[in-house]
GROMACS .gro file of C-alpha atoms in nm:
model
  338
    1UNK     CA    1  -5.272   6.841   0.189
    2UNK     CA    2  -5.322   6.881   0.586
    3UNK     CA    3  -5.264   7.159   0.798
    4UNK     CA    4  -5.060   7.196   1.114
    5UNK     CA    5  -5.274   7.512   1.273
    6UNK     CA    6  -5.244   7.711   1.001
    7UNK     CA    7  -4.937   7.554   0.791
    8UNK     CA    8  -5.022   7.372   0.482
    9UNK     CA    9  -4.822   7.092   0.448
   10UNK     CA   10  -4.849   7.041   0.039
   11UNK     CA   11  -4.817   6.743  -0.081
   12UNK     CA   12  -4.861   6.597   0.256
   13UNK     CA   13  -4.522   6.444   0.310
   14UNK     CA   14  -4.260   6.503   0.554
   15UNK     CA   15  -3.869   6.463   0.549
   16UNK     CA   16  -3.825   6.264   0.881
   17UNK     CA   17  -3.495   6.367   1.088
   18UNK     CA   18  -3.242   6.204   1.109
   19UNK     CA   19  -2.902   6.211   1.293
   20UNK     CA   20  -2.649   6.276   1.119
   21UNK     CA   21  -2.847   6.267   0.830
   22UNK     CA   22  -3.054   6.563   0.776
   23UNK     CA   23  -2.875   6.820   0.766
   24UNK     CA   24  -2.871   7.162   0.626
   25UNK     CA   25  -2.735   7.010   0.280
   26UNK     CA   26  -2.923   6.716   0.296
   27UNK     CA   27  -3.272   6.867   0.328
   28UNK     CA   28  -3.165   7.127   0.023
   29UNK     CA   29  -3.102   6.823  -0.195
   30UNK     CA   30  -3.458   6.687  -0.090
   31UNK     CA   31  -3.586   7.056  -0.144
   32UNK     CA   32  -3.394   7.086  -0.489
   33UNK     CA   33  -3.556   6.762  -0.668
   34UNK     CA   34  -3.906   6.840  -0.486
   35UNK     CA   35  -4.254   6.631  -0.384
   36UNK     CA   36  -4.140   6.754   0.003
   37UNK     CA   37  -4.386   6.953   0.213
   38UNK     CA   38  -4.205   6.944   0.561
   39UNK     CA   39  -3.829   6.917   0.595
   40UNK     CA   40  -3.742   6.839   0.997
   41UNK     CA   41  -3.395   6.894   1.138
   42UNK     CA   42  -3.216   6.642   1.315
   43UNK     CA   43  -3.313   6.649   1.685
   44UNK     CA   44  -3.078   6.892   1.883
   45UNK     CA   45  -3.044   6.854   2.274
   46UNK     CA   46  -3.302   7.132   2.425
   47UNK     CA   47  -3.000   7.256   2.678
   48UNK     CA   48  -2.727   7.311   2.452
   49UNK     CA   49  -2.952   7.553   2.145
   50UNK     CA   50  -3.072   7.730   2.459
   51UNK     CA   51  -2.750   7.766   2.586
   52UNK     CA   52  -2.610   7.868   2.207
   53UNK     CA   53  -2.429   7.581   2.184
   54UNK     CA   54  -2.176   7.624   1.858
   55UNK     CA   55  -2.293   7.210   1.708
   56UNK     CA   56  -2.633   7.282   1.844
   57UNK     CA   57  -2.706   7.601   1.635
   58UNK     CA   58  -2.474   7.456   1.385
   59UNK     CA   59  -2.754   7.137   1.343
   60UNK     CA   60  -3.068   7.422   1.392
   61UNK     CA   61  -2.967   7.618   1.064
   62UNK     CA   62  -3.233   7.652   0.764
   63UNK     CA   63  -3.242   7.847   0.481
   64UNK     CA   64  -3.441   8.140   0.437
   65UNK     CA   65  -3.656   7.943   0.188
   66UNK     CA   66  -3.686   7.629   0.351
   67UNK     CA   67  -4.048   7.665   0.447
   68UNK     CA   68  -4.201   7.488   0.598
   69UNK     CA   69  -3.929   7.359   0.855
   70UNK     CA   70  -3.928   7.283   1.179
   71UNK     CA   71  -3.685   7.230   1.468
   72UNK     CA   72  -3.700   6.879   1.668
   73UNK     CA   73  -3.567   6.882   2.010
   74UNK     CA   74  -3.456   6.653   2.241
   75UNK     CA   75  -3.402   6.583   2.620
   76UNK     CA   76  -3.580   6.527   2.943
   77UNK     CA   77  -3.598   6.819   3.175
   78UNK     CA   78  -3.916   7.020   3.125
   79UNK     CA   79  -3.771   7.366   3.186
   80UNK     CA   80  -3.470   7.310   2.916
   81UNK     CA   81  -3.701   7.197   2.661
   82UNK     CA   82  -3.921   7.477   2.774
   83UNK     CA   83  -3.562   7.725   2.697
   84UNK     CA   84  -3.495   7.555   2.340
   85UNK     CA   85  -3.847   7.583   2.278
   86UNK     CA   86  -3.839   7.954   2.343
   87UNK     CA   87  -3.519   7.932   2.143
   88UNK     CA   88  -3.629   7.774   1.825
   89UNK     CA   89  -3.952   8.033   1.853
   90UNK     CA   90  -3.636   8.341   1.787
   91UNK     CA   91  -3.493   8.150   1.549
   92UNK     CA   92  -3.756   8.180   1.302
   93UNK     CA   93  -3.899   7.813   1.256
   94UNK     CA   94  -4.215   7.720   1.165
   95UNK     CA   95  -4.289   7.432   1.344
   96UNK     CA   96  -4.131   7.297   1.698
   97UNK     CA   97  -4.117   6.940   1.773
   98UNK     CA   98  -4.068   6.719   2.020
   99UNK     CA   99  -3.870   6.364   1.992
  100UNK     CA  100  -3.995   6.095   2.196
  101UNK     CA  101  -3.897   5.847   1.907
  102UNK     CA  102  -3.532   5.817   1.914
  103UNK     CA  103  -3.448   5.444   2.000
  104UNK     CA  104  -3.071   5.528   2.097
  105UNK     CA  105  -2.893   5.350   2.381
  106UNK     CA  106  -2.760   5.676   2.518
  107UNK     CA  107  -3.052   5.898   2.421
  108UNK     CA  108  -3.270   5.677   2.613
  109UNK     CA  109  -3.011   5.601   2.900
  110UNK     CA  110  -3.092   5.948   3.048
  111UNK     CA  111  -3.495   5.915   2.998
  112UNK     CA  112  -3.542   6.153   2.658
  113UNK     CA  113  -3.672   5.986   2.281
  114UNK     CA  114  -3.854   5.715   2.334
  115UNK     CA  115  -3.773   5.658   2.700
  116UNK     CA  116  -4.006   5.890   2.721
  117UNK     CA  117  -4.305   5.570   2.660
  118UNK     CA  118  -4.275   5.395   2.980
  119UNK     CA  119  -4.284   5.774   3.202
  120UNK     CA  120  -4.611   5.937   3.123
  121UNK     CA  121  -4.608   6.156   3.453
  122UNK     CA  122  -4.313   6.314   3.269
  123UNK     CA  123  -4.403   6.313   2.900
  124UNK     CA  124  -4.725   6.572   3.006
  125UNK     CA  125  -4.458   6.711   3.231
  126UNK     CA  126  -4.272   6.761   2.932
  127UNK     CA  127  -4.505   6.844   2.681
  128UNK     CA  128  -4.677   7.127   2.877
  129UNK     CA  129  -4.343   7.299   2.961
  130UNK     CA  130  -4.286   7.303   2.587
  131UNK     CA  131  -4.627   7.418   2.505
  132UNK     CA  132  -4.671   7.719   2.763
  133UNK     CA  133  -4.317   7.793   2.657
  134UNK     CA  134  -4.367   7.918   2.269
  135UNK     CA  135  -4.709   8.012   2.032
  136UNK     CA  136  -4.497   7.830   1.768
  137UNK     CA  137  -4.693   7.540   1.603
  138UNK     CA  138  -4.583   7.216   1.834
  139UNK     CA  139  -4.590   6.844   1.731
  140UNK     CA  140  -4.457   6.502   1.895
  141UNK     CA  141  -4.260   6.214   1.688
  142UNK     CA  142  -4.319   5.881   1.876
  143UNK     CA  143  -4.261   5.503   1.823
  144UNK     CA  144  -4.576   5.294   1.889
  145UNK     CA  145  -4.440   5.221   2.229
  146UNK     CA  146  -4.104   5.061   2.463
  147UNK     CA  147  -4.198   4.751   2.335
  148UNK     CA  148  -4.456   4.493   2.155
  149UNK     CA  149  -4.622   4.371   2.470
  150UNK     CA  150  -4.646   4.807   2.553
  151UNK     CA  151  -4.781   5.008   2.245
  152UNK     CA  152  -4.915   5.225   2.417
  153UNK     CA  153  -4.854   5.574   2.180
  154UNK     CA  154  -5.278   5.552   2.140
  155UNK     CA  155  -5.284   5.683   2.517
  156UNK     CA  156  -4.920   5.917   2.492
  157UNK     CA  157  -5.120   6.080   2.169
  158UNK     CA  158  -5.444   6.131   2.393
  159UNK     CA  159  -5.209   6.297   2.673
  160UNK     CA  160  -5.014   6.462   2.394
  161UNK     CA  161  -5.337   6.672   2.238
  162UNK     CA  162  -5.471   6.702   2.564
  163UNK     CA  163  -5.214   6.943   2.609
  164UNK     CA  164  -5.273   7.152   2.355
  165UNK     CA  165  -4.987   6.897   2.087
  166UNK     CA  166  -5.099   7.020   1.710
  167UNK     CA  167  -4.960   6.697   1.567
  168UNK     CA  168  -4.855   6.337   1.529
  169UNK     CA  169  -4.587   6.128   1.396
  170UNK     CA  170  -4.548   5.768   1.472
  171UNK     CA  171  -4.390   5.458   1.370
  172UNK     CA  172  -4.520   5.156   1.364
  173UNK     CA  173  -4.180   5.021   1.523
  174UNK     CA  174  -4.113   5.031   1.874
  175UNK     CA  175  -3.813   5.137   2.087
  176UNK     CA  176  -3.698   4.759   2.159
  177UNK     CA  177  -3.750   4.695   1.769
  178UNK     CA  178  -3.488   4.944   1.669
  179UNK     CA  179  -3.492   4.921   1.292
  180UNK     CA  180  -3.618   4.548   1.314
  181UNK     CA  181  -3.947   4.427   1.451
  182UNK     CA  182  -4.253   4.294   1.225
  183UNK     CA  183  -4.430   4.506   1.079
  184UNK     CA  184  -4.817   4.669   1.131
  185UNK     CA  185  -4.963   4.962   1.143
  186UNK     CA  186  -5.276   4.886   1.361
  187UNK     CA  187  -5.102   5.141   1.675
  188UNK     CA  188  -5.062   5.448   1.382
  189UNK     CA  189  -5.433   5.362   1.309
  190UNK     CA  190  -5.532   5.299   1.674
  191UNK     CA  191  -5.393   5.667   1.694
  192UNK     CA  192  -5.537   5.807   1.479
  193UNK     CA  193  -5.884   5.694   1.547
  194UNK     CA  194  -5.836   5.793   1.941
  195UNK     CA  195  -5.721   6.170   1.830
  196UNK     CA  196  -5.821   6.499   1.636
  197UNK     CA  197  -5.499   6.640   1.522
  198UNK     CA  198  -5.308   6.534   1.240
  199UNK     CA  199  -5.163   6.211   1.227
  200UNK     CA  200  -4.859   6.084   1.035
  201UNK     CA  201  -4.778   5.746   0.929
  202UNK     CA  202  -4.385   5.663   0.956
  203UNK     CA  203  -4.135   5.379   0.914
  204UNK     CA  204  -4.035   5.157   0.573
  205UNK     CA  205  -4.201   5.389   0.388
  206UNK     CA  206  -4.003   5.370   0.036
  207UNK     CA  207  -4.167   5.397  -0.254
  208UNK     CA  208  -4.568   5.462  -0.360
  209UNK     CA  209  -4.663   5.087  -0.320
  210UNK     CA  210  -4.584   5.118   0.050
  211UNK     CA  211  -4.688   5.438   0.063
  212UNK     CA  212  -5.052   5.443  -0.051
  213UNK     CA  213  -5.012   5.109   0.132
  214UNK     CA  214  -4.910   5.243   0.486
  215UNK     CA  215  -5.185   5.538   0.394
  216UNK     CA  216  -5.448   5.354   0.316
  217UNK     CA  217  -5.437   5.050   0.631
  218UNK     CA  218  -5.369   5.378   0.858
  219UNK     CA  219  -5.582   5.676   0.743
  220UNK     CA  220  -5.348   5.874   0.837
  221UNK     CA  221  -5.317   6.240   0.719
  222UNK     CA  222  -4.943   6.253   0.571
  223UNK     CA  223  -4.641   6.030   0.535
  224UNK     CA  224  -4.310   6.117   0.767
  225UNK     CA  225  -4.021   5.911   0.501
  226UNK     CA  226  -3.673   5.841   0.647
  227UNK     CA  227  -3.431   5.627   0.513
  228UNK     CA  228  -3.606   5.620   0.177
  229UNK     CA  229  -3.538   5.915   0.116
  230UNK     CA  230  -3.177   5.828   0.143
  231UNK     CA  231  -3.216   5.555  -0.108
  232UNK     CA  232  -3.349   5.738  -0.284
  233UNK     CA  233  -3.374   6.106  -0.269
  234UNK     CA  234  -3.716   6.148  -0.603
  235UNK     CA  235  -3.879   5.936  -0.308
  236UNK     CA  236  -4.106   6.245  -0.227
  237UNK     CA  237  -4.190   6.297  -0.572
  238UNK     CA  238  -4.270   5.923  -0.707
  239UNK     CA  239  -4.543   5.951  -0.395
  240UNK     CA  240  -4.673   6.291  -0.472
  241UNK     CA  241  -4.755   6.163  -0.821
  242UNK     CA  242  -4.872   5.882  -0.654
  243UNK     CA  243  -5.154   5.999  -0.432
  244UNK     CA  244  -5.271   6.177  -0.702
  245UNK     CA  245  -5.347   5.956  -0.971
  246UNK     CA  246  -5.021   6.077  -1.167
  247UNK     CA  247  -4.781   5.800  -1.385
  248UNK     CA  248  -4.483   5.716  -1.229
  249UNK     CA  249  -4.221   5.922  -1.193
  250UNK     CA  250  -3.861   5.851  -1.424
  251UNK     CA  251  -3.521   5.920  -1.282
  252UNK     CA  252  -3.282   5.815  -1.582
  253UNK     CA  253  -2.897   5.775  -1.557
  254UNK     CA  254  -2.825   6.139  -1.602
  255UNK     CA  255  -3.042   6.269  -1.383
  256UNK     CA  256  -2.891   6.057  -1.064
  257UNK     CA  257  -2.523   6.183  -1.116
  258UNK     CA  258  -2.677   6.522  -1.128
  259UNK     CA  259  -2.754   6.499  -0.844
  260UNK     CA  260  -2.492   6.266  -0.609
  261UNK     CA  261  -2.215   6.520  -0.801
  262UNK     CA  262  -2.422   6.867  -0.702
  263UNK     CA  263  -2.465   6.686  -0.330
  264UNK     CA  264  -2.120   6.566  -0.278
  265UNK     CA  265  -2.026   6.950  -0.403
  266UNK     CA  266  -2.197   7.083  -0.155
  267UNK     CA  267  -2.086   6.846   0.134
  268UNK     CA  268  -1.708   6.954   0.024
  269UNK     CA  269  -1.802   7.348   0.098
  270UNK     CA  270  -1.999   7.247   0.428
  271UNK     CA  271  -1.678   7.059   0.554
  272UNK     CA  272  -1.359   7.236   0.675
  273UNK     CA  273  -1.153   6.923   0.590
  274UNK     CA  274  -1.164   6.674   0.340
  275UNK     CA  275  -1.196   6.372   0.584
  276UNK     CA  276  -1.501   6.509   0.715
  277UNK     CA  277  -1.623   6.589   0.356
  278UNK     CA  278  -1.526   6.223   0.254
  279UNK     CA  279  -1.720   6.083   0.556
  280UNK     CA  280  -2.038   6.176   0.484
  281UNK     CA  281  -1.992   6.110   0.150
  282UNK     CA  282  -1.942   5.749   0.143
  283UNK     CA  283  -2.249   5.786   0.439
  284UNK     CA  284  -2.494   5.826   0.182
  285UNK     CA  285  -2.302   5.578  -0.114
  286UNK     CA  286  -2.414   5.350   0.181
  287UNK     CA  287  -2.788   5.394   0.073
  288UNK     CA  288  -2.777   5.615  -0.203
  289UNK     CA  289  -2.621   5.345  -0.443
  290UNK     CA  290  -2.879   5.069  -0.365
  291UNK     CA  291  -3.161   5.301  -0.542
  292UNK     CA  292  -2.974   5.229  -0.857
  293UNK     CA  293  -2.983   4.879  -1.067
  294UNK     CA  294  -2.619   4.750  -1.034
  295UNK     CA  295  -2.497   5.040  -0.800
  296UNK     CA  296  -2.287   4.828  -0.569
  297UNK     CA  297  -1.995   4.840  -0.761
  298UNK     CA  298  -2.033   5.211  -0.706
  299UNK     CA  299  -2.071   5.200  -0.353
  300UNK     CA  300  -1.772   5.006  -0.277
  301UNK     CA  301  -1.565   5.235  -0.496
  302UNK     CA  302  -1.671   5.523  -0.318
  303UNK     CA  303  -1.647   5.371   0.018
  304UNK     CA  304  -1.257   5.270  -0.042
  305UNK     CA  305  -1.207   5.615  -0.212
  306UNK     CA  306  -0.900   5.755  -0.041
  307UNK     CA  307  -1.012   6.169  -0.124
  308UNK     CA  308  -1.333   6.312  -0.199
  309UNK     CA  309  -1.172   6.381  -0.552
  310UNK     CA  310  -1.108   5.979  -0.600
  311UNK     CA  311  -1.539   5.945  -0.504
  312UNK     CA  312  -1.654   6.185  -0.729
  313UNK     CA  313  -1.440   6.091  -1.011
  314UNK     CA  314  -1.553   5.722  -0.936
  315UNK     CA  315  -1.890   5.880  -0.934
  316UNK     CA  316  -1.862   6.025  -1.339
  317UNK     CA  317  -1.661   5.667  -1.384
  318UNK     CA  318  -1.952   5.457  -1.302
  319UNK     CA  319  -2.209   5.660  -1.470
  320UNK     CA  320  -1.939   5.737  -1.862
  321UNK     CA  321  -1.916   5.266  -1.809
  322UNK     CA  322  -2.265   5.289  -1.783
  323UNK     CA  323  -2.397   5.498  -2.059
  324UNK     CA  324  -2.147   5.327  -2.296
  325UNK     CA  325  -2.235   4.992  -2.264
  326UNK     CA  326  -2.602   5.128  -2.343
  327UNK     CA  327  -2.469   5.286  -2.646
  328UNK     CA  328  -2.352   4.939  -2.752
  329UNK     CA  329  -2.686   4.754  -2.677
  330UNK     CA  330  -2.805   4.876  -3.005
  331UNK     CA  331  -2.522   4.808  -3.215
  332UNK     CA  332  -2.507   4.444  -3.095
  333UNK     CA  333  -2.939   4.371  -3.137
  334UNK     CA  334  -2.877   4.515  -3.461
  335UNK     CA  335  -2.589   4.289  -3.585
  336UNK     CA  336  -2.744   3.991  -3.381
  337UNK     CA  337  -3.057   4.065  -3.616
  338UNK     CA  338  -2.872   4.057  -3.913
   0.00000   0.00000   0.00000
């Protein structure tokens, strides 16, 4: 475990904020499975949260027992970000987080997200304004730099620490890498060696082995997991077992079916329309089914579903067929040996 000020992150594994994914429903799913030490909301425009816009308030919702929980803000105006941080504290969150990592063209075009890595003066004003506005523990999520030739995360990290930031998450990719690039963890290690506050390593941590390799190569206090958690919601428990030397976690088809159907049920309850619910079901299916051996037919069936009922029926039919095939195999083997 590690601590952000007096908040224990145990296990030292954090669910990364992901736009359109880490809403309250998905965070509930991850918490229900276990192994995650901290959850973070989707990023929220600070001005909209301070202005109590409906969508921003909904994005900031968290359960009373979702502890510890961090609310992530983004923007470019120091005063609005300060106002947003005050409101995060009023909401009762445990941690306020600043996004310096989003590579979105829309966000970067307005000097938010990873664009702040190119403007240290503005980044410093923002960090200082947030620190002065709230007594909450304050963290920053960033990328390694703007492009491969400008990996300035260590310098930005040192500035953040000097301004009172108490924890950092660093993705090995630069902004121009998007979701590609050549994996290199040296910049994260450089940040770890540059600052005294806890550093989370982020980027392509998808299983126990990549987690152990990342931790060993970076020396990070903890790990932040994003898309790997969509593909395999059990990834936190798998990694938690590996970190303490326990046997690998085994997840059978019954558990996969139960979790997917339960998640879809909560999605349907969250959305006001079947169209919205079905859209979210299809989005998750693209990732979730990649984690199932032979899951491509299920993914296609869900993507072609016309209603939420049809999507859930396809899930039940898929796993029923798999169970039937497995039941037939012993009989076939017995007949073969006879």
